[in-house]
Coordinates of C-alpha atoms and ligand atoms in Angstrom, one line a residue:
X7 CA 0.0 -0.1 -0.1
X8 CA 1.7 3.4 -1.2
X9 CA 1.3 5.6 1.9
X10 CA 2.6 9.0 2.9
X11 CA 3.3 10.0 6.5
X12 CA 3.2 13.4 7.9
X13 CA 4.5 13.8 11.2
X14 CA 3.6 17.1 13.4
X15 CA 6.3 18.2 15.4
X16 CA 6.6 21.9 15.4
X17 CA 5.4 22.4 18.7
X18 CA 7.5 23.7 21.6
X19 CA 6.2 21.4 24.2
X20 CA 6.0 24.4 27.0
X21 CA 5.3 21.8 29.9
X22 CA 8.5 20.1 29.3
X23 CA 10.5 23.1 30.6
X24 CA 13.5 22.7 28.5
X25 CA 15.8 24.4 26.1
X26 CA 15.3 21.7 23.5
X27 CA 12.2 20.8 21.4
X28 CA 9.9 18.4 23.0
X29 CA 10.3 15.8 20.2
X30 CA 14.0 15.4 20.9
X31 CA 13.5 14.3 24.5
X32 CA 14.4 10.7 24.5
X33 CA 12.4 7.6 25.2
X34 CA 14.5 4.7 26.0
X35 CA 17.6 5.4 23.7
X36 CA 15.9 7.6 21.1
X37 CA 14.0 10.8 20.6
X38 CA 10.3 10.8 20.4
X39 CA 10.2 11.8 16.9
X40 CA 12.3 8.9 15.8
X41 CA 9.8 6.7 17.5
X42 CA 7.2 7.8 15.4
X43 CA 9.1 8.0 11.9
X44 CA 10.0 4.3 12.9
X45 CA 6.4 3.6 13.5
X46 CA 5.7 5.4 10.0
X47 CA 8.4 3.3 8.3
X48 CA 7.4 0.0 9.6
X49 CA 3.9 0.6 8.6
X50 CA 5.3 0.9 5.2
X51 CA 5.2 4.7 4.6
X52 CA 7.0 5.5 1.2
X53 CA 7.5 9.2 2.2
X54 CA 8.0 10.5 5.6
X55 CA 7.6 14.2 6.1
X56 CA 8.3 15.8 9.5
X57 CA 6.9 19.4 10.1
X58 CA 9.5 21.1 12.3
X59 CA 9.2 24.6 13.8
X60 CA 10.6 25.1 17.3
X61 CA 14.2 24.3 17.3
X62 CA 13.8 23.5 13.7
X63 CA 17.6 23.2 13.5
X64 CA 18.2 21.1 16.1
X65 CA 15.3 18.7 14.8
X66 CA 16.4 18.7 11.2
X67 CA 19.9 17.8 12.5
X68 CA 18.8 14.8 14.6
X69 CA 16.6 13.6 11.5
X70 CA 19.5 14.1 9.1
X71 CA 20.7 10.6 9.8
X72 CA 17.3 9.2 8.8
X73 CA 17.7 9.4 5.1
X74 CA 14.2 8.6 4.3
X75 CA 12.8 11.6 6.1
X76 CA 12.1 15.1 4.7
X77 CA 11.7 18.0 6.7
X78 CA 9.4 20.9 6.3
X79 CA 9.3 24.1 8.4
X80 CA 6.2 25.8 9.7
X81 CA 7.6 29.2 10.7
X82 CA 4.4 30.3 12.6
X83 CA 2.5 27.9 14.8
X84 CA -1.1 28.4 13.9
X85 CA -2.3 25.0 14.8
X86 CA -2.4 21.4 13.8
X87 CA -4.6 21.9 10.8
X88 CA -2.1 24.8 9.8
X89 CA 0.9 22.6 10.0
X90 CA -0.4 19.7 7.9
X91 CA -1.4 22.4 5.4
X92 CA 2.1 23.7 5.3
X93 CA 3.7 20.1 4.8
X94 CA 0.9 19.7 1.8
X95 CA 1.9 22.9 0.2
X96 CA 5.6 22.0 0.3
X97 CA 6.0 18.5 -0.3
X98 CA 2.9 17.6 -2.1
X99 CA 0.8 14.3 -1.9
X100 CA 1.1 11.2 -3.8
X101 CA -1.3 8.5 -4.3
X102 CA -2.6 6.6 -1.6
X103 CA -3.5 7.4 1.9
X104 CA -2.1 10.4 3.9
X105 CA -1.1 9.5 7.5
X106 CA -1.0 12.4 9.7
X107 CA 0.7 11.5 13.3
X108 CA 1.5 13.7 16.1
X109 CA 5.0 13.8 17.0
X110 CA 4.6 13.3 20.6
X111 CA 3.0 10.0 20.3
X112 CA 6.0 7.5 20.7
X113 CA 4.0 4.0 21.5
X114 CA 1.8 4.1 18.5
X115 CA 2.7 0.9 16.8
X116 CA 3.2 0.0 12.9
X117 CA 0.3 -2.3 13.0
X118 CA -2.1 0.2 14.5
X119 CA -1.0 2.8 11.9
X120 CA -1.6 0.3 9.0
X121 CA -4.9 -0.5 10.4
X122 CA -6.2 3.0 10.1
X123 CA -4.6 3.7 6.8
X124 CA -6.0 0.4 5.7
X125 CA -9.8 1.9 6.2
X126 CA -9.0 4.7 3.7
X127 CA -6.5 2.7 1.3
X128 CA -9.6 0.3 0.5
X129 CA -11.7 2.9 -0.7
X130 CA -14.6 2.9 2.1
X131 CA -13.8 5.9 3.7
X132 CA -12.4 9.2 2.9
X133 CA -10.6 9.3 6.5
X134 CA -10.1 7.3 9.5
X135 CA -9.1 8.6 12.9
X136 CA -7.6 6.5 15.7
X137 CA -9.7 6.6 19.0
X138 CA -9.3 5.7 22.3
X139 CA -11.2 5.9 25.8
X140 CA -8.4 6.9 28.2
X141 CA -9.2 6.6 32.2
X142 CA -9.0 10.4 32.2
X143 CA -10.2 11.8 28.8
X144 CA -9.7 15.5 30.2
X145 CA -7.7 17.7 27.5
X146 CA -8.2 15.5 24.4
X147 CA -10.4 16.2 21.6
X148 CA -13.7 14.4 21.6
X149 CA -15.5 12.3 18.7
X150 CA -19.0 13.0 18.3
X151 CA -20.5 10.1 16.0
X152 CA -23.4 10.2 13.8
X153 CA -26.3 8.2 13.7
X154 CA -25.0 5.8 11.0
X155 CA -21.9 5.1 13.0
X156 CA -19.3 7.7 10.9
X157 CA -17.7 10.7 12.9
X158 CA -19.6 13.7 12.9
X159 CA -17.1 16.1 14.3
X160 CA -14.3 16.3 16.9
X161 CA -14.7 18.9 19.5
X162 CA -11.6 20.1 21.3
X163 CA -11.6 20.2 25.2
X164 CA -11.7 23.7 25.3
X165 CA -14.5 24.0 23.0
X166 CA -16.6 21.5 24.7
X167 CA -19.9 22.4 27.1
X168 CA -19.8 20.5 30.2
X169 CA -22.3 18.3 28.9
X170 CA -20.3 17.1 25.9
X171 CA -17.1 16.9 28.1
X172 CA -19.1 14.3 30.5
X173 CA -20.7 12.3 27.7
X174 CA -18.2 12.1 24.9
X175 CA -15.9 9.9 26.1
X176 CA -14.3 8.5 22.8
X177 CA -10.9 10.5 22.3
X178 CA -9.1 11.5 19.4
X179 CA -5.6 10.1 19.6
X180 CA -3.9 12.4 17.4
X181 CA -3.5 10.0 14.4
X182 CA -5.2 10.4 11.1
X183 CA -5.4 8.6 7.6
X184 CA -6.8 10.7 4.9
X185 CA -7.6 10.1 1.1
X186 CA -4.8 12.4 0.0
X187 CA -6.4 14.0 -2.9
X188 CA -9.6 15.0 -1.0
X189 CA -7.0 16.3 2.1
X190 CA -5.3 18.4 -0.4
X191 CA -8.5 19.7 -2.0
X192 CA -10.1 20.8 1.2
X193 CA -7.6 21.7 3.6
X194 CA -7.7 25.4 2.9
X195 CA -11.1 25.3 4.3
X196 CA -10.0 25.1 7.9
X197 CA -10.9 28.1 9.9
X198 CA -9.7 29.2 13.3
X199 CA -13.0 30.3 14.6
X200 CA -12.6 28.4 18.2
X201 CA -11.5 28.9 21.7
X202 CA -7.8 28.6 20.8
X203 CA -7.8 30.6 17.3
X204 CA -5.9 27.8 16.2
X205 CA -6.4 25.9 12.6
X206 CA -7.5 22.4 13.9
X207 CA -6.7 19.4 11.8
X208 CA -9.4 17.4 13.4
X209 CA -12.0 20.0 11.5
X210 CA -11.3 18.1 8.4
X211 CA -13.7 15.6 9.6
X212 CA -16.6 18.1 9.4
X213 CA -15.6 19.6 6.2
X214 CA -15.3 16.2 4.6
X215 CA -18.6 15.3 5.9
X216 CA -20.1 18.8 4.4
X217 CA -18.6 17.5 1.0
X218 CA -20.4 14.0 1.3
X219 CA -17.4 12.4 2.5
X220 CA -17.7 9.7 5.7
X221 CA -14.7 9.3 8.2
X222 CA -14.6 6.4 10.2
X223 CA -13.1 5.5 13.6
X224 CA -10.4 3.0 14.3
X225 CA -10.8 2.5 17.9
X226 CA -7.3 1.4 19.8
X227 CA -7.9 -1.2 22.5
X228 CA -4.8 -0.4 24.6
X229 CA -5.2 3.4 25.3
X230 CA -1.4 3.3 26.5
X231 CA -0.3 3.2 22.9
X232 CA -1.9 6.6 22.4
X233 CA -0.7 8.3 25.3
X234 CA 1.1 11.7 24.3
X235 CA 4.0 13.2 26.1
X236 CA 3.6 16.6 27.2
X237 CA 5.6 16.5 30.6
X238 CA 8.6 14.7 32.1
X239 CA 6.4 12.9 34.3
X240 CA 4.6 11.6 31.5
X241 CA 7.8 10.9 29.5
X242 CA 8.9 8.9 32.7
X243 CA 5.6 6.8 32.7
X244 CA 5.7 6.2 28.9
X245 CA 9.4 5.0 29.4
X246 CA 8.2 2.5 31.9
X247 CA 5.3 1.3 29.6
X248 CA 7.8 1.0 26.7
X249 CA 10.1 -0.7 28.8
X250 CA 7.9 -3.4 30.1
X251 CA 6.2 -4.2 26.7
X252 CA 9.7 -4.8 25.3
X253 CA 10.6 -6.9 28.3
X254 CA 7.5 -8.7 28.0
X255 CA 7.8 -9.7 24.5
X256 CA 11.4 -10.9 24.9
X257 CA 10.8 -13.0 27.9
X258 CA 7.7 -14.7 26.0
X259 CA 10.4 -15.6 23.4
X260 CA 12.6 -17.1 25.7
X261 CA 14.8 -14.8 27.2
X262 CA 15.2 -15.0 31.2
X263 CA 15.4 -11.5 33.1
X264 CA 16.1 -11.5 37.0
X265 CA 14.7 -8.0 37.2
X266 CA 12.8 -6.8 34.4
X267 CA 12.4 -3.5 35.9
X268 CA 16.2 -2.8 35.8
X269 CA 16.7 -4.4 32.4
X270 CA 16.5 -1.8 29.5
X271 CA 16.5 -2.9 25.8
X272 CA 15.7 -0.7 22.9
X273 CA 13.0 -1.4 20.2
X274 CA 15.7 -2.6 17.7
X275 CA 17.5 -5.0 19.7
X276 CA 17.2 -8.7 19.3
X277 CA 18.1 -11.5 22.1
X278 CA 18.2 -15.0 21.5
X279 CA 16.5 -17.9 23.5
X280 CA 17.8 -18.9 26.8
X281 CA 19.8 -15.8 27.0
X282 CA 19.8 -14.5 30.8
X283 CA 19.8 -10.7 31.1
X284 CA 20.9 -9.6 34.7
X285 CA 20.0 -6.6 36.7
X286 CA 21.2 -3.1 35.4
X287 CA 21.8 -4.1 32.0
X288 CA 21.1 -2.1 29.0
X289 CA 21.2 -2.8 25.4
X290 CA 20.7 -0.3 22.9
X291 CA 20.7 0.5 19.2
X292 CA 21.1 -2.1 16.6
X293 CA 22.5 -4.5 19.1
X294 CA 21.9 -8.4 18.3
X295 CA 22.8 -10.9 21.1
X296 CA 22.8 -14.6 20.4
X297 CA 21.5 -17.6 22.4
X298 CA 22.6 -19.1 25.8
X299 CA 24.6 -16.0 26.6
X300 CA 24.8 -14.4 29.9
X301 CA 24.6 -10.7 30.5
X302 CA 25.1 -8.4 33.3
X303 CA 24.6 -7.4 36.0
X304 CA 25.7 -4.1 34.9
X305 CA 26.3 -4.8 31.3
X306 CA 25.6 -1.8 28.5
X307 CA 25.8 -2.8 24.9
X308 CA 25.3 -0.1 21.9
X309 CA 25.3 -1.4 18.4
X310 CA 26.8 -4.5 19.3
X311 CA 26.8 -8.0 17.5
X312 CA 27.0 -11.0 20.2
X313 CA 27.0 -14.6 19.0
X314 CA 26.0 -17.7 21.0
X315 CA 27.4 -18.5 24.6
X316 CA 28.8 -15.1 25.4
X317 CA 29.2 -14.1 28.9
X318 CA 29.6 -10.4 29.6
X319 CA 29.6 -9.4 33.2
X320 CA 30.2 -5.6 34.1
X321 CA 31.0 -5.0 30.4
X322 CA 30.4 -1.9 28.4
X323 CA 30.5 -2.5 24.6
X324 CA 29.9 0.2 21.9
X325 CA 30.1 -0.9 18.2
X326 CA 31.9 -4.2 18.6
X327 CA 31.6 -7.7 17.6
X328 CA 31.8 -10.5 19.9
X329 CA 32.3 -14.1 18.5
X330 CA 30.8 -17.3 20.3
X331 CA 32.1 -18.6 23.6
X332 CA 33.8 -15.3 24.4
X333 CA 33.9 -14.1 28.3
X334 CA 34.3 -10.5 29.2
X335 CA 34.5 -8.6 32.5
X336 CA 34.0 -8.2 35.1
X337 CA 34.7 -4.3 34.1
X338 CA 35.9 -4.8 30.7
X339 CA 35.4 -2.1 28.0
X340 CA 35.2 -2.7 24.4
X341 CA 35.0 0.2 22.0
X342 CA 34.7 1.1 18.5
X343 CA 35.9 -1.6 16.2
X344 CA 36.8 -4.3 18.7
X345 CA 36.3 -7.6 17.3
X346 CA 36.6 -10.4 19.8
X347 CA 37.2 -13.8 18.0
X348 CA 35.7 -17.2 19.2
X349 CA 36.7 -18.2 22.4
X350 CA 38.7 -15.5 23.6
X351 CA 38.7 -13.9 27.2
X352 CA 38.7 -10.3 27.9
X353 CA 39.1 -9.9 31.6
X354 CA 39.2 -7.2 34.3
X355 CA 40.0 -3.4 33.9
X356 CA 40.8 -4.3 30.1
X357 CA 39.8 -1.6 27.6
X358 CA 39.9 -2.9 23.9
X359 CA 39.6 -0.3 20.9
X360 CA 39.7 -1.0 17.4
X361 CA 41.5 -4.4 17.7
X362 CA 41.0 -7.8 16.8
X363 CA 41.3 -10.4 19.6
X364 CA 42.4 -13.7 18.0
X365 CA 40.5 -17.1 18.6
X366 CA 41.3 -18.1 22.2
X367 CA 43.6 -15.3 23.2
X368 CA 43.5 -14.0 26.6
X369 CA 43.7 -10.4 28.0
X370 CA 43.0 -10.9 31.3
X371 CA 43.9 -8.4 33.6
X372 CA 44.5 -4.6 33.6
X373 CA 45.5 -3.9 30.0
X374 CA 44.8 -1.3 27.2
X375 CA 44.8 -2.9 23.6
X376 CA 44.4 -0.3 20.8
X377 CA 44.7 -0.4 17.0
X378 CA 45.9 -3.8 17.5
X379 CA 45.9 -7.1 15.1
X380 CA 46.3 -10.1 17.7
X381 CA 46.3 -13.9 16.4
X382 CA 45.2 -16.8 17.9
X383 CA 46.4 -18.5 21.4
X384 CA 48.1 -15.4 22.6
X385 CA 48.3 -14.5 26.2
X386 CA 48.5 -10.9 27.2
X387 CA 50.2 -10.7 30.8
X388 CA 48.4 -8.1 33.0
X389 CA 49.3 -4.5 33.1
X390 CA 50.4 -4.6 29.2
X391 CA 49.7 -1.7 26.9
X392 CA 49.6 -0.8 23.3
X393 CA 51.4 2.5 23.0
X394 CA 49.4 3.5 19.9
X395 CA 49.4 7.4 20.2
X396 CA 52.3 9.3 19.5
X397 CA 50.5 12.7 20.0
X398 CA 49.7 13.0 16.4
X399 CA 49.1 9.2 14.7
X400 CA 47.2 6.3 16.0
X401 CA 49.7 3.3 15.0
X402 CA 49.3 -0.5 14.8
X403 CA 50.5 -3.2 16.7
X404 CA 50.4 -6.6 15.1
X405 CA 50.8 -9.8 17.4
X406 CA 51.1 -13.0 15.7
X407 CA 49.7 -16.5 17.0
X408 CA 50.7 -18.1 20.2
X409 CA 52.6 -15.2 21.4
X410 CA 53.4 -14.6 25.2
X411 CA 53.5 -11.1 26.3
X412 CA 54.9 -11.1 30.1
X413 CA 53.2 -8.5 32.4
X414 CA 53.7 -5.0 32.1
X415 CA 55.0 -4.8 28.8
X416 CA 54.7 -1.6 26.6
X417 CA 54.4 -2.0 22.8
X418 CA 55.6 1.1 21.1
X419 CA 53.7 1.0 17.9
X420 CA 54.0 0.5 15.0
X421 CA 55.7 -2.6 16.2
X422 CA 54.9 -6.1 15.3
X423 CA 55.6 -9.2 17.1
X424 CA 56.1 -12.6 15.2
X425 CA 54.2 -16.0 15.9
X426 CA 55.4 -17.8 18.8
X427 CA 57.7 -15.1 20.4
X428 CA 58.0 -14.7 24.1
X429 CA 58.5 -11.0 25.4
X430 CA 59.8 -10.8 28.9
X431 CA 57.9 -9.3 31.8
X432 CA 58.1 -5.4 32.1
X433 CA 59.6 -5.1 28.7
X434 CA 59.2 -2.1 26.3
X435 CA 59.1 -3.2 23.0
X436 CA 60.3 -0.6 20.4
X437 CA 61.6 -2.9 17.6
X438 CA 59.9 -5.6 15.7
X439 CA 60.2 -9.0 17.1
X440 CA 60.9 -12.1 14.8
X441 CA 58.7 -15.2 15.2
X442 CA 60.0 -17.6 18.1
X443 CA 62.3 -15.0 19.4
X444 CA 62.7 -14.0 22.8
X445 CA 62.6 -10.0 23.5
X446 CA 63.7 -8.9 26.8
X447 CA 64.5 -5.2 27.6
X448 CA 65.3 -5.1 31.4
X449 CA 68.1 -3.5 33.3
X450 CA 70.8 -5.8 34.8
X451 CA 69.8 -7.1 38.2
X452 CA 71.9 -6.5 41.2
X453 CA 72.0 -8.4 44.5
X454 CA 73.9 -6.8 47.6
X455 CA 74.1 -9.3 50.1
X456 CA 73.2 -7.9 53.7
X457 CA 72.7 -4.5 52.7
X458 CA 69.1 -3.8 53.9
X459 CA 69.8 -5.3 57.4
X460 CA 73.1 -3.0 57.6
X461 CA 70.8 -0.1 56.6
X462 CA 68.3 -0.5 59.1
X463 CA 71.0 -0.7 61.8
X464 CA 72.5 2.6 60.7
X465 CA 69.0 4.3 60.8
X466 CA 68.1 2.9 64.0
X467 CA 71.5 4.5 65.6
X468 CA 70.6 7.7 64.0
X469 CA 73.6 7.5 61.5
X470 CA 73.3 9.1 58.1
Ligands
UD1_522 C1 -4.3 17.2 19.6 C2 -5.8 17.2 18.8 C3 -6.5 16.6 19.9 C4 -6.2 15.0 20.2 C5 -4.6 15.4 21.0 C6 -4.3 13.7 20.9 C7 -5.8 19.3 17.8 C8 -6.4 20.7 17.4 N1 -6.4 18.4 18.5 O1 -4.5 18.1 20.6 O2 -8.0 16.4 19.3 O3 -7.1 14.6 21.4 O4 -4.0 16.0 19.8 O5 -3.0 13.8 21.8 O6 -4.8 18.8 16.6 N2 1.9 21.0 15.9 C9 2.6 21.7 14.9 N3 2.5 22.7 14.5 C10 1.2 23.8 15.3 C11 0.9 22.7 16.6 C12 0.9 21.6 17.0 O7 3.5 20.9 14.4 O8 1.2 24.7 14.8 C13 2.3 19.5 16.7 C14 2.9 19.4 17.7 O9 4.3 19.6 17.9 C15 2.5 18.2 18.4 C16 1.2 17.9 17.6 O10 1.3 18.8 16.7 O11 3.6 17.0 18.0 C17 0.1 18.0 18.5 O12 -0.1 19.5 18.8 P1 -0.6 19.6 20.2 O13 -0.6 21.2 20.5 O14 0.1 18.8 21.4 O15 -2.1 19.2 20.4 P2 -3.2 18.8 21.7 O16 -3.6 19.7 22.2 O17 -2.6 17.7 22.2
CA523 CA1 -0.4 16.8 22.9

């Protein structure tokens, strides 16, 4: 179904009390507006037009990462009807239904968007609006039905009589589908003769009706899906709803969570069966986790690919690939471009950046490995460091297979250590080491018999 989506995101969101536009406040790991563009995209929208206004540059800058999104600026905020009109005039409309979504409804699902778009796409109605019956309807536009079950009109809370406010409990969720040609044809007829002197998009319903075109309602059974964010308190409430929804779906698919209330998973993350997520674990971005893994407590991964049977305890990973059977932590930090191959071990207080850790290799304690290509079966002694930065350039360290690096080794890059080589503890490696060689850099050792005892005697007698 070809479909155009218009997302209204020009408002300031005064009640957020923020320097930043409301739609850029984050729910889980992403701004509100990106939840809505995501729902539109997954519902099958071919074009996504976002109306920006308050903080336009900031919203545009954020959305520039979403290549399928076009931004249109509404320079004066004259109401939702005006915002929709600005979008249509600037971008035009294509064939198929035009879906219009408020930018502050992050929990709207792609299935729901599709359901009310279909009510227009099948030609049975000129428009469809998503409705709900929240426990407290105050503040929402109220839907008045005609005798034939189609919508007569929508009355904003501020324009309702007390009687209408008490009787009309079906609320407008702020999500609409319109026949594109009819919308473009009649949107200019929306006026602003109302309590707020704004151009109300919901007035389209009555205008279409006057021209002989019917609007239907699509009722949203779970009203929480259509809750809006107007304050930070509501943002926290919706954040908890999103967390529970994602966690419940994962548990239903076979993921164990010891404490779902402190387990945070973004909407685009996948987790395999029989994986256990410990408390205070956060999985963000496009992270994918395999089966039979144990993550956490206290593990945070962003855009990571994790294979099966991996254990990550108190580990932070950003943009890394972790292969099967790897163990990390407690307290490992894996940064951009780290690739940990099958069966490797990254231990405690270890940082890995832009490096390959070979199959079965071990970096167990207190090390920094940056810009390094490491072979299989390597052991890196505690406290060893790749000195990859000379103040200007980042230089590479190459370590072959089955190399043994003694503790407290400094590898001054660029440098390479051949297969099977042995580096003595406390060495500073500044030259390439051939395969199977010993490299030792250590001052000659001295033993002075009895010196310590004689010194102690002298000190006790007060001698120098
Ligand atoms: C709107 C609906 C109301 C519905 C409610 C659901 C109207 C007139 N009323 O009310 O029937 O029950 O949503 O949450 O539409 N915006 C612009 N430009 C503007 C004005 C608003 O882009 O000039 C954007 C806002 O950024 C926001 C969205 O439109 O994302 C909705 O605006 P808002 O002022 O929050 O409308 P409500 O009063 O909540
Ligand atoms: Ca609102």
